[in-house]
Short mmCIF file of C-alpha atoms in Angstrom, two decimals:
data_model
loop_
_atom_site.label_atom_id
_atom_site.label_comp_id
_atom_site.label_asym_id
_atom_site.label_seq_id
_atom_site.Cartn_x
_atom_site.Cartn_y
_atom_site.Cartn_z
CA MET A 1 10.52 33.10 2.56
CA HIS A 2 11.72 36.25 4.32
CA ARG A 3 12.93 34.24 7.24
CA HIS A 4 14.89 31.94 4.94
CA ALA A 5 16.36 34.93 3.12
CA CYS A 6 17.47 36.33 6.45
CA VAL A 7 19.12 33.07 7.45
CA LEU A 8 20.75 33.02 4.04
CA CYS A 9 22.33 36.39 4.71
CA ILE A 10 23.47 35.81 8.24
CA THR A 11 24.29 32.15 8.82
CA PRO A 12 27.68 31.12 7.44
CA PRO A 13 27.69 28.04 5.14
CA HIS A 14 29.72 25.87 7.51
CA LEU A 15 27.17 26.49 10.27
CA LEU A 16 24.30 25.65 7.95
CA GLN A 17 25.99 22.37 7.13
CA GLU A 18 26.40 21.66 10.83
CA ILE A 19 22.70 22.33 11.44
CA ALA A 20 21.80 20.14 8.44
CA ARG A 21 23.76 17.32 10.03
CA ASN A 22 22.82 17.64 13.66
CA GLY A 23 19.80 19.92 14.09
CA SER A 24 16.21 19.01 14.90
CA ASP A 25 14.00 17.86 12.01
CA LEU A 26 12.70 21.41 11.45
CA GLN A 27 16.17 22.92 11.72
CA ARG A 28 17.59 20.32 9.30
CA GLU A 29 14.86 20.96 6.77
CA THR A 30 15.24 24.73 6.99
CA ALA A 31 19.03 24.54 6.74
CA LEU A 32 18.95 22.18 3.75
CA ARG A 33 16.42 24.35 1.95
CA THR A 34 18.55 27.38 2.64
CA ILE A 35 21.72 25.73 1.35
CA ILE A 36 19.98 24.68 -1.87
CA THR A 37 18.26 28.04 -2.36
CA SER A 38 21.43 30.03 -1.80
CA GLU A 39 23.38 28.01 -4.34
CA GLN A 40 20.55 28.17 -6.84
CA ILE A 41 20.39 31.93 -6.46
CA ARG A 42 24.10 32.22 -7.01
CA GLY A 43 23.80 30.05 -10.09
CA GLN A 44 26.99 28.26 -9.23
CA ARG A 45 26.72 24.89 -10.92
CA ARG A 46 29.97 23.69 -9.46
CA ALA A 47 28.86 24.70 -6.01
CA MET A 48 25.49 23.01 -6.60
CA ARG A 49 27.29 19.76 -7.40
CA SER A 50 29.14 20.00 -4.11
CA VAL A 51 25.86 20.71 -2.31
CA MET A 52 24.30 17.64 -3.87
CA SER A 53 27.33 15.58 -2.82
CA PHE A 54 26.99 16.96 0.67
CA LEU A 55 23.28 16.11 0.76
CA ALA A 56 24.01 12.62 -0.50
CA ALA A 57 26.73 12.20 2.12
CA ILE A 58 24.46 13.09 5.02
CA SER A 59 21.56 10.95 3.84
CA ALA A 60 22.85 8.12 1.65
CA GLY A 61 22.76 4.72 3.22
CA GLU A 62 21.13 5.97 6.37
CA LYS A 63 17.93 4.19 7.25
CA GLN A 64 15.62 6.24 9.40
CA ARG A 65 13.04 3.86 10.82
CA ILE A 66 10.54 4.71 13.49
CA VAL A 67 7.81 2.46 14.88
CA TYR A 68 4.69 3.49 16.85
CA ASP A 69 2.08 1.50 18.75
CA ALA A 70 -1.59 2.47 18.27
CA LYS A 71 -2.47 0.23 21.25
CA GLN A 72 -5.54 -1.06 19.40
CA GLY A 73 -6.87 2.46 18.85
CA SER A 74 -7.29 4.49 15.65
CA GLN A 75 -5.13 7.49 16.47
CA LEU A 76 -2.09 7.75 14.21
CA PRO A 77 0.80 7.53 14.62
CA GLY A 78 0.36 6.41 18.28
CA THR A 79 3.04 5.98 20.96
CA LEU A 80 6.69 5.87 19.89
CA VAL A 81 8.16 2.45 20.70
CA ARG A 82 11.34 2.06 18.63
CA SER A 83 13.58 4.45 16.72
CA GLU A 84 16.52 3.87 14.40
CA GLY A 85 19.39 2.19 16.18
CA ASP A 86 17.33 1.15 19.22
CA PRO A 87 17.70 -2.49 20.28
CA ALA A 88 14.93 -5.00 19.62
CA VAL A 89 11.96 -4.87 21.98
CA SER A 90 9.83 -7.69 23.39
CA ASP A 91 6.92 -7.04 20.99
CA PRO A 92 7.44 -9.06 17.76
CA ALA A 93 5.13 -6.80 15.71
CA VAL A 94 7.36 -3.81 16.47
CA ASN A 95 10.52 -5.69 15.50
CA GLU A 96 8.96 -7.10 12.34
CA ALA A 97 7.88 -3.62 11.21
CA TYR A 98 11.36 -2.27 11.98
CA ASP A 99 13.24 -5.14 10.30
CA GLY A 100 10.86 -5.29 7.34
CA CYS A 101 11.39 -1.57 6.69
CA GLY A 102 15.12 -2.26 6.86
CA ALA A 103 14.95 -5.11 4.35
CA THR A 104 12.85 -2.99 1.99
CA TYR A 105 15.18 -0.02 2.34
CA ASP A 106 18.15 -2.32 1.59
CA LEU A 107 16.68 -3.70 -1.65
CA TYR A 108 15.90 -0.23 -2.97
CA SER A 109 19.25 1.16 -1.84
CA ASP A 110 21.58 -1.72 -2.77
CA VAL A 111 20.02 -2.69 -6.09
CA TYR A 112 18.27 0.42 -7.40
CA ASP A 113 20.39 3.09 -5.71
CA ARG A 114 17.28 4.63 -4.16
CA ASN A 115 17.45 6.42 -0.84
CA SER A 116 14.15 5.54 0.86
CA ILE A 117 10.57 6.07 -0.34
CA ASP A 118 11.15 9.55 -1.72
CA ASN A 119 14.77 8.92 -2.82
CA ASN A 120 15.73 11.62 -0.37
CA GLY A 121 16.10 9.75 2.90
CA LEU A 122 12.47 9.99 4.04
CA GLN A 123 11.90 8.56 7.51
CA LEU A 124 10.12 5.19 7.34
CA LYS A 125 7.25 5.43 9.77
CA SER A 126 5.14 2.44 10.84
CA THR A 127 2.28 1.98 13.28
CA VAL A 128 1.47 -1.48 14.65
CA HIS A 129 -1.52 -2.75 16.68
CA TYR A 130 -3.94 -0.52 14.75
CA GLN A 131 -7.50 -1.02 16.04
CA LYS A 132 -8.88 -4.27 17.44
CA GLY A 133 -9.39 -7.28 15.18
CA TYR A 134 -8.11 -5.33 12.18
CA ASP A 135 -7.29 -7.76 9.37
CA ASN A 136 -5.47 -5.35 7.11
CA ALA A 137 -2.40 -3.21 6.41
CA PHE A 138 -2.33 0.02 4.42
CA TRP A 139 -0.27 3.03 3.36
CA ASP A 140 -2.03 6.25 4.41
CA GLY A 141 0.01 8.55 2.19
CA THR A 142 2.67 9.18 4.83
CA GLN A 143 3.20 5.94 6.75
CA MET A 144 2.55 2.19 6.99
CA VAL A 145 -0.27 0.95 9.24
CA TYR A 146 -0.65 -2.67 10.42
CA GLY A 147 -3.46 -4.50 12.18
CA ASP A 148 -3.17 -7.62 14.33
CA GLY A 149 -5.56 -9.78 12.29
CA ASP A 150 -8.02 -11.78 14.34
CA GLU A 151 -6.27 -11.50 17.70
CA ASP A 152 -9.59 -10.69 19.37
CA LEU A 153 -11.31 -13.93 18.32
CA PRO A 154 -11.01 -17.41 19.87
CA ALA A 155 -8.09 -19.33 18.32
CA GLU A 156 -10.37 -21.72 16.43
CA GLN A 157 -12.10 -18.79 14.65
CA ARG A 158 -8.96 -16.90 13.69
CA LEU A 159 -8.16 -16.63 9.98
CA PHE A 160 -5.50 -13.90 10.01
CA ASN A 161 -2.26 -13.46 11.94
CA ARG A 162 -0.74 -10.03 12.57
CA PHE A 163 0.07 -8.29 9.28
CA THR A 164 3.71 -7.50 10.07
CA ILE A 165 4.39 -11.23 10.01
CA SER A 166 4.73 -11.15 6.24
CA LEU A 167 7.84 -9.41 4.88
CA ASP A 168 6.36 -9.08 1.39
CA VAL A 169 3.36 -7.22 2.86
CA ILE A 170 5.75 -4.69 4.42
CA GLY A 171 7.57 -4.33 1.09
CA HIS A 172 4.18 -3.99 -0.60
CA GLU A 173 3.06 -1.12 1.64
CA LEU A 174 6.35 0.76 1.36
CA THR A 175 6.24 0.44 -2.40
CA HIS A 176 2.87 2.24 -2.41
CA GLY A 177 4.92 5.11 -1.02
CA VAL A 178 7.52 4.81 -3.79
CA THR A 179 4.78 4.76 -6.42
CA GLN A 180 3.19 7.83 -4.83
CA TYR A 181 6.48 9.73 -5.24
CA GLU A 182 7.10 8.43 -8.78
CA ALA A 183 4.43 7.43 -11.34
CA ASN A 184 1.65 8.28 -8.84
CA LEU A 185 -0.63 5.78 -10.56
CA ALA A 186 -4.31 6.67 -10.04
CA TYR A 187 -5.82 4.14 -7.67
CA TRP A 188 -8.65 2.79 -9.80
CA ASP A 189 -9.15 0.52 -12.81
CA GLN A 190 -6.02 -0.47 -14.78
CA SER A 191 -3.74 2.24 -13.38
CA GLY A 192 -4.82 1.19 -9.88
CA ALA A 193 -4.18 -2.48 -10.68
CA LEU A 194 -0.69 -1.48 -11.94
CA ASN A 195 -0.17 0.41 -8.67
CA GLU A 196 -1.11 -2.76 -6.77
CA SER A 197 1.00 -4.97 -9.02
CA LEU A 198 4.12 -2.85 -8.54
CA SER A 199 3.66 -3.19 -4.78
CA ASP A 200 3.41 -6.97 -5.16
CA VAL A 201 6.42 -7.10 -7.51
CA PHE A 202 8.75 -5.18 -5.22
CA GLY A 203 7.21 -6.72 -2.07
CA SER A 204 8.09 -10.14 -3.44
CA LEU A 205 11.55 -8.94 -4.51
CA VAL A 206 12.25 -7.69 -0.98
CA LYS A 207 11.64 -11.24 0.26
CA GLN A 208 13.61 -12.87 -2.56
CA TYR A 209 16.53 -10.49 -2.02
CA GLN A 210 16.62 -11.19 1.70
CA ARG A 211 16.50 -14.95 1.11
CA LYS A 212 18.85 -14.78 -1.88
CA GLN A 213 16.43 -16.87 -3.96
CA THR A 214 16.42 -17.14 -7.73
CA ALA A 215 13.23 -16.68 -9.73
CA ALA A 216 12.90 -20.45 -9.93
CA GLU A 217 13.39 -20.91 -6.17
CA ALA A 218 11.06 -18.14 -4.97
CA ASP A 219 7.46 -18.90 -3.91
CA TRP A 220 6.02 -15.73 -5.53
CA ILE A 221 3.36 -15.67 -2.80
CA ILE A 222 2.12 -12.39 -1.36
CA GLY A 223 1.11 -12.59 2.28
CA GLU A 224 3.01 -15.71 3.20
CA GLY A 225 2.25 -16.49 6.85
CA LEU A 226 -0.77 -14.19 7.07
CA PHE A 227 -3.31 -17.00 7.28
CA THR A 228 -3.67 -19.15 10.38
CA ALA A 229 -3.79 -22.93 10.12
CA ASN A 230 -7.62 -22.65 9.96
CA VAL A 231 -7.42 -21.40 6.37
CA ASN A 232 -6.94 -23.45 3.25
CA GLY A 233 -4.48 -21.12 1.56
CA VAL A 234 -0.81 -20.20 1.22
CA GLY A 235 -1.20 -16.41 1.08
CA ILE A 236 -3.43 -13.69 -0.32
CA ARG A 237 -2.07 -13.75 -3.90
CA SER A 238 0.13 -15.89 -6.10
CA MET A 239 2.15 -14.19 -8.83
CA LYS A 240 3.14 -17.59 -10.19
CA ALA A 241 -0.43 -18.88 -10.44
CA PRO A 242 -2.96 -16.06 -9.88
CA GLY A 243 -6.30 -17.37 -8.66
CA THR A 244 -4.84 -20.26 -6.66
CA ALA A 245 -3.56 -18.65 -3.43
CA TYR A 246 -6.58 -19.72 -1.36
CA ASN A 247 -9.80 -21.63 -1.66
CA ASP A 248 -11.51 -21.68 1.68
CA PRO A 249 -15.08 -22.18 2.93
CA MET A 250 -14.85 -18.99 5.00
CA LEU A 251 -12.79 -16.75 2.72
CA GLY A 252 -14.00 -17.95 -0.67
CA LYS A 253 -11.67 -18.44 -3.62
CA ASP A 254 -8.79 -16.27 -4.79
CA PRO A 255 -10.45 -14.19 -7.57
CA GLN A 256 -7.34 -13.12 -9.48
CA PRO A 257 -7.12 -13.63 -13.25
CA ALA A 258 -3.83 -14.49 -14.96
CA HIS A 259 -4.87 -13.46 -18.47
CA MET A 260 -6.62 -10.53 -20.18
CA LYS A 261 -9.40 -12.81 -21.38
CA ASP A 262 -10.44 -13.16 -17.73
CA TYR A 263 -10.14 -9.44 -16.87
CA VAL A 264 -12.77 -8.57 -14.25
CA SER A 265 -14.89 -5.46 -14.83
CA THR A 266 -16.29 -4.29 -11.52
CA ILE A 267 -16.95 -1.12 -9.57
CA GLU A 268 -15.93 -2.73 -6.29
CA ASP A 269 -12.42 -2.46 -4.87
CA ASN A 270 -11.82 0.74 -6.88
CA GLY A 271 -12.47 -1.13 -10.09
CA GLY A 272 -10.88 -4.41 -9.02
CA VAL A 273 -7.37 -3.08 -8.31
CA HIS A 274 -6.52 -6.12 -6.15
CA ILE A 275 -8.13 -8.52 -8.63
CA ASN A 276 -6.77 -7.51 -12.03
CA SER A 277 -3.28 -6.91 -10.63
CA GLY A 278 -2.94 -10.67 -11.15
CA ILE A 279 -2.39 -9.99 -14.86
CA PRO A 280 0.70 -7.71 -14.64
CA ASN A 281 1.90 -9.75 -11.65
CA HIS A 282 1.97 -12.88 -13.76
CA ALA A 283 3.69 -11.06 -16.64
CA PHE A 284 6.51 -10.13 -14.26
CA TYR A 285 6.76 -13.67 -12.97
CA VAL A 286 6.92 -15.21 -16.47
CA ALA A 287 9.51 -12.66 -17.63
CA SER A 288 11.64 -13.29 -14.53
CA LEU A 289 11.49 -17.05 -14.91
CA GLU A 290 12.32 -16.75 -18.61
CA MET A 291 15.37 -14.64 -17.76
CA GLY A 292 16.49 -16.92 -14.92
CA GLY A 293 18.77 -15.97 -12.03
CA TYR A 294 17.82 -13.38 -9.43
CA ALA A 295 14.66 -11.51 -10.44
CA TRP A 296 15.75 -8.28 -8.77
CA GLU A 297 18.83 -8.01 -11.00
CA LYS A 298 17.33 -7.83 -14.47
CA MET A 299 13.53 -7.72 -14.44
CA GLY A 300 13.49 -5.77 -11.17
CA LYS A 301 15.70 -3.09 -12.75
CA ILE A 302 13.49 -2.93 -15.83
CA TRP A 303 10.31 -2.60 -13.76
CA TYR A 304 11.99 -0.05 -11.46
CA LYS A 305 13.07 2.12 -14.39
CA THR A 306 9.55 1.87 -15.81
CA LEU A 307 8.05 2.93 -12.47
CA THR A 308 10.41 5.84 -11.92
CA ASP A 309 10.96 7.15 -15.47
CA LYS A 310 8.11 6.07 -17.70
CA LEU A 311 4.70 5.24 -16.23
CA GLN A 312 2.19 8.03 -15.73
CA ALA A 313 -0.86 8.47 -13.52
CA ARG A 314 -3.37 6.93 -15.94
CA SER A 315 -1.12 4.35 -17.59
CA THR A 316 -2.79 1.12 -18.75
CA PHE A 317 -1.58 -2.48 -18.91
CA GLN A 318 -0.76 -1.95 -22.59
CA ASP A 319 1.30 1.12 -21.66
CA ALA A 320 3.12 -0.90 -19.01
CA ALA A 321 3.93 -3.60 -21.56
CA ASN A 322 5.25 -1.08 -24.09
CA LEU A 323 7.21 0.88 -21.50
CA THR A 324 8.83 -2.12 -19.80
CA SER A 325 9.97 -3.25 -23.26
CA GLU A 326 11.35 0.24 -23.91
CA ALA A 327 13.13 0.23 -20.54
CA ALA A 328 14.60 -3.20 -21.29
CA ALA A 329 16.01 -1.94 -24.57
CA GLU A 330 17.52 1.12 -22.88
CA LEU A 331 19.09 -0.92 -20.08
CA PHE A 332 20.15 -4.06 -21.94
CA GLY A 333 19.90 -3.34 -25.66
CA THR A 334 17.35 -3.72 -28.44
CA ASN A 335 16.34 -7.32 -28.98
CA SER A 336 18.41 -8.35 -25.96
CA LEU A 337 17.47 -11.50 -24.08
CA GLU A 338 16.03 -9.23 -21.40
CA GLN A 339 13.76 -7.43 -23.87
CA GLN A 340 12.64 -10.75 -25.32
CA ALA A 341 11.82 -12.04 -21.83
CA VAL A 342 9.70 -8.95 -21.19
CA SER A 343 7.76 -9.56 -24.41
CA LYS A 344 7.24 -13.17 -23.48
CA GLY A 345 5.95 -12.21 -20.03
CA TRP A 346 3.30 -9.89 -21.45
CA ALA A 347 2.40 -12.29 -24.28
CA GLU A 348 1.67 -14.98 -21.71
CA VAL A 349 -1.05 -12.79 -20.18
CA GLY A 350 -2.55 -11.81 -23.54
CA ILE A 351 -0.81 -8.47 -24.15
CA THR A 352 1.40 -7.93 -27.21
CA VAL A 353 4.14 -5.35 -26.70
CA ASN A 354 3.39 -2.44 -29.07
CA GLY A 355 0.59 -4.62 -30.36
CA GLY A 356 -2.11 -2.01 -30.49
CA THR A 357 -3.23 1.43 -29.52
CA PRO A 358 -3.04 1.67 -25.74
CA GLY A 359 -6.52 1.96 -24.28
CA THR A 360 -7.64 4.57 -21.82
CA GLY A 361 -7.66 2.09 -18.96
CA ASP A 362 -11.32 2.81 -18.41
CA GLY A 363 -13.17 0.18 -16.48
CA CYS A 364 -16.63 0.19 -14.97
CA LEU A 365 -15.72 2.79 -12.39
CA THR A 366 -14.29 5.35 -14.81
CA SER A 367 -17.15 4.80 -17.26
CA ILE A 368 -19.72 5.51 -14.57
CA LEU A 369 -17.84 8.56 -13.29
CA ARG A 370 -17.54 9.83 -16.85
CA ALA A 371 -21.25 9.32 -17.46
CA LEU A 372 -21.98 11.33 -14.32
CA GLY A 373 -19.63 14.06 -15.48
CA LEU A 374 -17.28 13.36 -12.56
CA ALA A 375 -14.30 12.22 -14.62
CA GLN A 376 -12.65 13.62 -17.70
CA MET B 1 -34.69 -1.65 12.47
CA TRP B 2 -32.33 -3.27 9.99
CA ILE B 3 -28.64 -2.59 9.39
CA THR B 4 -26.63 -3.72 6.39
CA PHE B 5 -22.87 -3.38 6.42
CA GLU B 6 -20.41 -3.84 3.56
CA ARG B 7 -16.64 -3.67 3.77
CA SER B 8 -14.58 -3.68 0.58
CA GLY B 9 -10.97 -2.95 -0.41
CA GLY B 10 -8.14 -3.73 1.97
CA ILE B 11 -4.93 -5.45 0.94
CA MET B 12 -6.95 -8.52 -0.12
CA GLY B 13 -9.60 -6.53 -1.97
CA ARG B 14 -12.14 -8.90 -0.49
CA LYS B 15 -15.74 -7.92 0.18
CA MET B 16 -17.37 -8.76 3.50
CA SER B 17 -20.99 -8.06 4.37
CA LEU B 18 -23.51 -8.38 7.15
CA ALA B 19 -27.29 -7.99 7.39
CA LEU B 20 -28.75 -7.44 10.85
CA ASP B 21 -32.36 -7.42 11.93
CA LEU B 22 -32.22 -5.81 15.36
CA THR B 23 -35.33 -7.65 16.48
CA ASN B 24 -33.33 -10.88 16.24
CA LEU B 25 -30.57 -9.62 18.53
CA PRO B 26 -30.51 -9.90 22.33
CA GLU B 27 -32.18 -6.74 23.67
CA ASP B 28 -29.03 -5.34 25.29
CA GLU B 29 -27.09 -5.62 22.00
CA ALA B 30 -29.91 -4.07 19.99
CA GLN B 31 -30.23 -1.27 22.53
CA SER B 32 -26.50 -0.61 22.42
CA LEU B 33 -26.57 -0.32 18.60
CA ARG B 34 -29.61 2.01 18.73
CA LEU B 35 -27.78 4.21 21.23
CA LEU B 36 -24.68 4.36 19.03
CA LEU B 37 -26.80 5.37 16.02
CA ASP B 38 -28.61 8.05 18.05
CA GLU B 39 -25.38 9.38 19.50
CA MET B 40 -23.87 10.02 16.08
CA ASN B 41 -27.20 11.21 14.61
CA PHE B 42 -26.78 8.61 11.88
CA PHE B 43 -29.66 9.77 9.67
CA ALA B 44 -28.06 13.20 9.33
CA LEU B 45 -24.59 11.90 8.43
CA GLN B 46 -23.17 12.50 4.97
CA ASP B 47 -20.65 10.39 3.07
CA ASP B 48 -17.16 11.04 4.37
CA LEU B 49 -14.51 9.87 1.95
CA PRO B 50 -10.93 11.06 1.38
CA THR B 51 -10.35 12.96 -1.85
CA SER B 52 -8.25 10.12 -3.24
CA PRO B 53 -8.42 6.45 -2.23
CA VAL B 54 -5.97 5.21 0.40
CA PRO B 55 -3.93 2.28 -1.03
CA ASP B 56 -5.18 -0.92 0.62
CA GLY B 57 -7.61 1.04 2.80
CA PHE B 58 -11.03 -0.36 3.68
CA HIS B 59 -14.17 1.24 2.30
CA TYR B 60 -17.36 0.89 4.35
CA ALA B 61 -21.01 1.25 3.32
CA ILE B 62 -23.58 1.24 6.12
CA THR B 63 -27.33 1.33 5.55
CA VAL B 64 -29.88 1.68 8.33
CA ARG B 65 -33.54 1.09 7.56
CA THR B 66 -36.54 1.71 9.80
CA GLU B 67 -40.24 1.47 8.98
CA THR B 68 -40.14 5.02 7.66
CA VAL B 69 -36.64 5.91 6.55
CA THR B 70 -33.57 4.40 4.87
CA HIS B 71 -30.16 6.04 4.96
CA THR B 72 -26.76 4.94 3.59
CA ILE B 73 -23.35 6.38 4.29
CA HIS B 74 -19.90 5.57 2.83
CA THR B 75 -16.76 6.11 4.87
CA THR B 76 -13.20 4.91 5.58
CA ASP B 77 -10.97 4.35 8.61
CA MET B 78 -9.17 7.60 7.91
CA SER B 79 -12.28 9.76 7.70
CA ALA B 80 -14.81 8.23 10.15
CA SER B 81 -15.61 10.05 13.40
CA PRO B 82 -14.89 8.22 16.70
CA SER B 83 -18.54 7.27 17.22
CA LEU B 84 -18.85 6.02 13.65
CA ARG B 85 -15.65 4.03 14.17
CA ALA B 86 -17.22 2.39 17.21
CA LEU B 87 -20.18 1.32 15.05
CA ILE B 88 -17.83 0.03 12.33
CA GLN B 89 -15.87 -1.91 14.95
CA ASP B 90 -19.03 -3.55 16.26
CA LEU B 91 -20.36 -4.43 12.79
CA SER B 92 -16.93 -5.63 11.57
CA THR B 93 -16.61 -7.99 14.53
CA ARG B 94 -20.07 -9.42 13.83
CA ALA B 95 -19.25 -9.81 10.13
CA ARG B 96 -15.87 -11.42 10.83
CA THR B 97 -17.41 -14.02 13.14
CA GLN B 98 -19.99 -15.06 10.54
CA ARG B 99 -17.67 -14.84 7.52
CA LYS B 100 -19.05 -16.32 4.39
CA PRO B 101 -17.78 -16.14 0.86
CA ILE B 102 -19.58 -13.55 -1.24
#
């Protein structure tokens, strides 16, 4: 703090702005913090507005993508292989991660006026080639991480391709970052399934927006292209028809329900976060189809407003239904076609908007933790 | 010695498991697994989990049973030590090549 105060006293504002534009990451951060702090201290609201305009000007619309290669190891982030503005490289996984981050950034920026994961220009960091034979992708709290699937097995045994191959998976992982900065939905039981569902919703919208597909034209598949030809499946989840994405002798059957009557109570997978997400996923699909046109324009805006302004860490499916309806009314008017479509979406999965007292979202996992005195 | 391995979570949320009886393995493979377990002092390991779950991260449960002792640990990619990661890599590869629906 003392060091910042000292800079505040000595460094002239125009120089601070120069550092904020062109300095190293640390210098930029320090300069920006100093600019904000100095104006806050002075209490100059007009000056603050100009600072915010300045900050927007140096960050808005600027993607900052960076891709690393773990070279089949576990060390993150790995070796730097492509930065923003660099030309494509010969490794398709690197280019897919880079381009997928770009497509995701574009949807959030163009449609929802959001500047990156944190809405403040956060650098989008990805690592590809994580471990050997790693059939997964995840968000570690600061970056995306992608495995290569079954690259280490003979071709006839491979079930998974590299995970960057699927644009909606990239959008899915980045949206975990957005959720972390916004509603921060707790990753278990219903709030965890909502967290997963929001990643599927915006992951699918990234793909639809890039392909300029209407709700009726879109495939609503998550993980398109992830499976090799050895698998009887079209992807890892279907928002249009949860439970039907795959049915394979080696992988089993897609376990997702599409209705509350089939809700799965389990302690596995953090209380079934990837299973029960089928329910809110399908609600979004039905609402989007009911509305027609491009899903990102109406339903996407309603879900985005709900994610950023309304949902809370322990929100339930019932809360999500009530709050998306509320967001629809605020954006498009009470009893608008949009609000009616939202109600229809939730009704189709067995949830009536404002139809009851929202539950606690407790599932098996929370109940057990509560019994052990480990949860409130 | 017997080893059971369970992997859950991940972007698919799909469970995968493996049960190994080391006496049924080729001796060099069994020996290599025993060495790995000794190297990391498996029976003294504690659960090593992040304070909050990593979205789409894998969760691993490994149980090793001998004639006299049984020990289970839970861990993740983000929290496992290098030697434990090597064990997870070995067991994951075995599980992936004998995938069966649960």
